PDB file of C-alpha atoms in Angstrom:
ATOM      1  CA  MET A1463      -0.069   0.017   0.009  1.00  0.00           C
ATOM      2  CA  SER A1464       1.354   3.411  -0.828  1.00  0.00           C
ATOM      3  CA  GLU A1465       1.814   6.310   1.509  1.00  0.00           C
ATOM      4  CA  PRO A1466      -0.894   8.997   1.499  1.00  0.00           C
ATOM      5  CA  LEU A1467      -0.082  11.936  -0.570  1.00  0.00           C
ATOM      6  CA  ILE A1468       0.300  14.260   2.501  1.00  0.00           C
ATOM      7  CA  VAL A1469       3.000  12.075   3.962  1.00  0.00           C
ATOM      8  CA  GLN A1470       4.818  12.005   0.640  1.00  0.00           C
ATOM      9  CA  THR A1471       4.627  15.732   0.370  1.00  0.00           C
ATOM     10  CA  LEU A1472       5.837  16.286   3.923  1.00  0.00           C
ATOM     11  CA  LYS A1473       8.872  13.933   3.396  1.00  0.00           C
ATOM     12  CA  HIS A1474       9.739  15.804   0.136  1.00  0.00           C
ATOM     13  CA  LYS A1475       9.558  19.018   2.160  1.00  0.00           C
ATOM     14  CA  ARG A1476      11.754  17.707   4.927  1.00  0.00           C
ATOM     15  CA  ALA A1477      14.300  16.755   2.415  1.00  0.00           C
ATOM     16  CA  GLU A1478      14.188  20.222   0.830  1.00  0.00           C
ATOM     17  CA  ILE A1479      14.648  21.857   4.184  1.00  0.00           C
ATOM     18  CA  LEU A1480      17.487  19.516   5.183  1.00  0.00           C
ATOM     19  CA  GLY A1481      19.323  20.424   1.775  1.00  0.00           C
ATOM     20  CA  GLN A1482      18.868  24.098   2.595  1.00  0.00           C
ATOM     21  CA  ILE A1483      20.284  23.580   6.100  1.00  0.00           C
ATOM     22  CA  LYS A1484      23.292  21.889   4.739  1.00  0.00           C
ATOM     23  CA  ALA A1485      23.834  24.666   2.156  1.00  0.00           C
ATOM     24  CA  TYR A1486      23.606  27.268   4.884  1.00  0.00           C
ATOM     25  CA  GLU A1487      26.058  25.374   7.133  1.00  0.00           C
ATOM     26  CA  ALA A1488      28.532  25.216   4.140  1.00  0.00           C
ATOM     27  CA  GLN A1489      28.053  29.037   3.631  1.00  0.00           C
ATOM     28  CA  ILE A1490      28.658  29.527   7.379  1.00  0.00           C
ATOM     29  CA  ALA A1491      31.914  27.516   7.315  1.00  0.00           C
ATOM     30  CA  HIS A1492      33.089  29.481   4.397  1.00  0.00           C
ATOM     31  CA  ALA A1493      32.213  32.780   6.015  1.00  0.00           C
ATOM     32  CA  LYS A1494      34.030  31.730   9.244  1.00  0.00           C
ATOM     33  CA  HIS A1495      37.075  30.876   7.172  1.00  0.00           C
ATOM     34  CA  ASP A1496      36.931  34.200   5.341  1.00  0.00           C
ATOM     35  CA  LEU A1497      36.445  36.008   8.757  1.00  0.00           C
ATOM     36  CA  ALA A1498      39.631  34.255  10.294  1.00  0.00           C
ATOM     37  CA  HIS A1499      41.719  35.654   7.398  1.00  0.00           C
ATOM     38  CA  VAL A1500      40.274  39.107   7.781  1.00  0.00           C
ATOM     39  CA  ASN A1501      40.930  39.030  11.531  1.00  0.00           C
ATOM     40  CA  ALA A1502      44.494  37.791  10.960  1.00  0.00           C
ATOM     41  CA  THR A1503      45.084  40.592   8.372  1.00  0.00           C
ATOM     42  CA  ILE A1504      43.696  43.196  10.718  1.00  0.00           C
ATOM     43  CA  GLU A1505      45.955  41.862  13.559  1.00  0.00           C
ATOM     44  CA  LEU A1506      49.020  42.266  11.235  1.00  0.00           C
ATOM     45  CA  PHE A1507      48.240  45.877  10.369  1.00  0.00           C
ATOM     46  CA  ALA A1508      46.998  46.838  13.777  1.00  0.00           C
ATOM     47  CA  ALA A1509      50.228  46.042  15.613  1.00  0.00           C
ATOM     48  CA  PRO A1510      53.068  45.556  13.022  1.00  0.00           C
ATOM     49  CA  GLU A1511      55.891  45.884  15.532  1.00  0.00           C
ATOM     50  CA  ARG A1512      54.658  42.851  17.389  1.00  0.00           C
ATOM     51  CA  HIS A1513      54.731  40.681  14.335  1.00  0.00           C
ATOM     52  CA  GLN A1514      57.971  41.726  12.817  1.00  0.00           C
ATOM     53  CA  ALA A1515      60.276  38.808  12.153  1.00  0.00           C
ATOM     54  CA  ARG A1516      63.473  38.895  14.153  1.00  0.00           C
ATOM     55  CA  TYR A1517      66.513  37.130  13.004  1.00  0.00           C
ATOM     56  CA  ILE A1518      69.981  36.486  14.406  1.00  0.00           C
ATOM     57  CA  VAL A1519      72.922  36.096  12.185  1.00  0.00           C
ATOM     58  CA  SER A1520      75.167  33.734  14.149  1.00  0.00           C
ATOM     59  CA  HIS A1521      77.373  32.741  11.311  1.00  0.00           C
ATOM     60  CA  GLY A1522      80.836  34.012  12.165  1.00  0.00           C
ATOM     61  CA  PHE A1523      79.626  35.014  15.634  1.00  0.00           C
ATOM     62  CA  PHE A1524      81.556  32.286  17.308  1.00  0.00           C
ATOM     63  CA  LYS A1525      85.070  31.076  16.544  1.00  0.00           C
ATOM     64  CA  LYS A1526      85.644  27.775  15.163  1.00  0.00           C
ATOM     65  CA  ASP A1527      85.014  25.138  17.776  1.00  0.00           C
ATOM     66  CA  GLU A1528      84.345  27.665  20.408  1.00  0.00           C
ATOM     67  CA  ILE A1529      80.966  26.331  21.269  1.00  0.00           C
ATOM     68  CA  ALA A1530      82.266  22.854  21.592  1.00  0.00           C
ATOM     69  CA  GLU A1531      85.062  23.932  23.812  1.00  0.00           C
ATOM     70  CA  ILE A1532      82.788  25.792  26.259  1.00  0.00           C
ATOM     71  CA  CYS A1533      80.416  22.811  26.208  1.00  0.00           C
ATOM     72  CA  VAL A1534      83.261  20.304  26.974  1.00  0.00           C
ATOM     73  CA  ARG A1535      84.561  22.615  29.687  1.00  0.00           C
ATOM     74  CA  HIS A1536      81.121  22.735  31.376  1.00  0.00           C
ATOM     75  CA  LEU A1537      80.547  18.940  30.933  1.00  0.00           C
ATOM     76  CA  GLY A1538      84.037  18.147  32.186  1.00  0.00           C
ATOM     77  CA  ASP A1539      82.921  18.192  35.727  1.00  0.00           C
ATOM     78  CA  GLY A1540      80.892  15.115  35.063  1.00  0.00           C
ATOM     79  CA  ALA A1541      77.576  17.045  35.307  1.00  0.00           C
ATOM     80  CA  GLU A1542      74.647  16.018  33.186  1.00  0.00           C
ATOM     81  CA  MET A1543      73.204  18.916  31.307  1.00  0.00           C
ATOM     82  CA  LYS A1544      70.532  19.369  28.653  1.00  0.00           C
ATOM     83  CA  THR A1545      71.431  21.373  25.521  1.00  0.00           C
ATOM     84  CA  ARG A1546      69.255  24.316  26.598  1.00  0.00           C
ATOM     85  CA  GLU A1547      71.290  24.600  29.809  1.00  0.00           C
ATOM     86  CA  LEU A1548      74.580  24.361  27.875  1.00  0.00           C
ATOM     87  CA  ALA A1549      73.283  26.960  25.516  1.00  0.00           C
ATOM     88  CA  GLU A1550      72.508  29.436  28.337  1.00  0.00           C
ATOM     89  CA  ARG A1551      76.102  28.876  29.725  1.00  0.00           C
ATOM     90  CA  VAL A1552      77.606  29.528  26.348  1.00  0.00           C
ATOM     91  CA  MET A1553      75.489  32.730  26.186  1.00  0.00           C
ATOM     92  CA  ILE A1554      76.538  33.787  29.575  1.00  0.00           C
ATOM     93  CA  GLU A1555      80.216  33.438  28.673  1.00  0.00           C
ATOM     94  CA  ARG A1556      79.630  35.490  25.541  1.00  0.00           C
ATOM     95  CA  ASP A1557      77.678  38.154  27.552  1.00  0.00           C
ATOM     96  CA  LEU A1558      74.415  37.456  25.496  1.00  0.00           C
ATOM     97  CA  GLU A1559      71.048  38.037  27.045  1.00  0.00           C
ATOM     98  CA  ILE A1560      69.612  34.631  27.843  1.00  0.00           C
ATOM     99  CA  THR A1561      66.022  35.897  28.278  1.00  0.00           C
ATOM    100  CA  ASP A1562      65.797  36.801  24.532  1.00  0.00           C
ATOM    101  CA  THR A1563      64.196  33.903  22.773  1.00  0.00           C
ATOM    102  CA  VAL A1564      65.512  34.340  19.329  1.00  0.00           C
ATOM    103  CA  PRO A1565      69.187  34.210  19.991  1.00  0.00           C
ATOM    104  CA  ARG A1566      68.754  31.705  22.539  1.00  0.00           C
ATOM    105  CA  ASN A1567      67.072  29.325  20.141  1.00  0.00           C
ATOM    106  CA  SER A1568      69.847  29.984  17.547  1.00  0.00           C
ATOM    107  CA  VAL A1569      72.598  29.234  20.108  1.00  0.00           C
ATOM    108  CA  VAL A1570      70.720  26.081  21.259  1.00  0.00           C
ATOM    109  CA  PHE A1571      70.763  24.756  17.566  1.00  0.00           C
ATOM    110  CA  LYS A1572      74.442  25.780  17.385  1.00  0.00           C
ATOM    111  CA  VAL A1573      75.169  23.824  20.555  1.00  0.00           C
ATOM    112  CA  VAL A1574      73.366  20.785  19.233  1.00  0.00           C
ATOM    113  CA  GLN A1575      75.500  20.820  16.060  1.00  0.00           C
ATOM    114  CA  ALA A1576      78.737  21.423  18.261  1.00  0.00           C
ATOM    115  CA  LEU A1577      77.810  18.353  20.422  1.00  0.00           C
ATOM    116  CA  ARG A1578      77.256  16.201  17.360  1.00  0.00           C
ATOM    117  CA  HIS A1579      80.675  17.096  16.098  1.00  0.00           C
ATOM    118  CA  ALA A1580      82.142  16.539  19.573  1.00  0.00           C
ATOM    119  CA  LYS A1581      80.422  13.274  19.882  1.00  0.00           C
ATOM    120  CA  ARG A1582      82.084  12.034  16.563  1.00  0.00           C
ATOM    121  CA  ARG A1583      85.429  13.098  17.987  1.00  0.00           C
ATOM    122  CA  LYS A1584      84.819  11.301  21.243  1.00  0.00           C
ATOM    123  CA  LEU A1585      84.799  14.427  23.334  1.00  0.00           C
ATOM    124  CA  VAL A1586      81.328  13.830  24.902  1.00  0.00           C
ATOM    125  CA  ARG A1587      78.839  11.094  24.819  1.00  0.00           C
ATOM    126  CA  MET A1588      75.117  10.938  25.081  1.00  0.00           C
ATOM    127  CA  LEU A1589      73.766   9.258  28.192  1.00  0.00           C
ATOM    128  CA  GLU A1590      70.145   8.935  27.338  1.00  0.00           C
ATOM    129  CA  LYS A1591      67.190  10.712  25.859  1.00  0.00           C
ATOM    130  CA  ARG A1592      64.688  12.250  28.267  1.00  0.00           C
ATOM    131  CA  GLN A1593      61.457  13.487  26.987  1.00  0.00           C
ATOM    132  CA  GLY A1594      62.857  13.844  23.521  1.00  0.00           C
ATOM    133  CA  MET A1595      65.973  15.774  24.875  1.00  0.00           C
ATOM    134  CA  CYS A1596      69.536  14.366  24.888  1.00  0.00           C
ATOM    135  CA  VAL A1597      71.395  14.183  28.153  1.00  0.00           C
TER     136      VAL A1597
END
């Protein structure tokens, strides 16, 4: 037995409304995406000094093997140190500001490189990895 005409019509109307809702949800998602980009652009132009890229050119800042020598000297006491701690010691010896994030990150990467070279030359050894950091 077929459904009454009123039930068929209401089901058709329900499908039509659901289709409209999905279309509106897609438009809302697209509008939210556009709004996020506009807000990010406003933020860039509203406070440009806060978003300026800061770079440090550390090439030639340290003498050859200077970082490795400082690290070996600090590790020579048998102390276990993380690379960030070693980088801060290197910065203190070079009278650099350790609270400034950009140069500190650059020096941390330089320390990691120097320690890899020192490990190859058997000057230091890695004890273990803790939480993704070499000790």
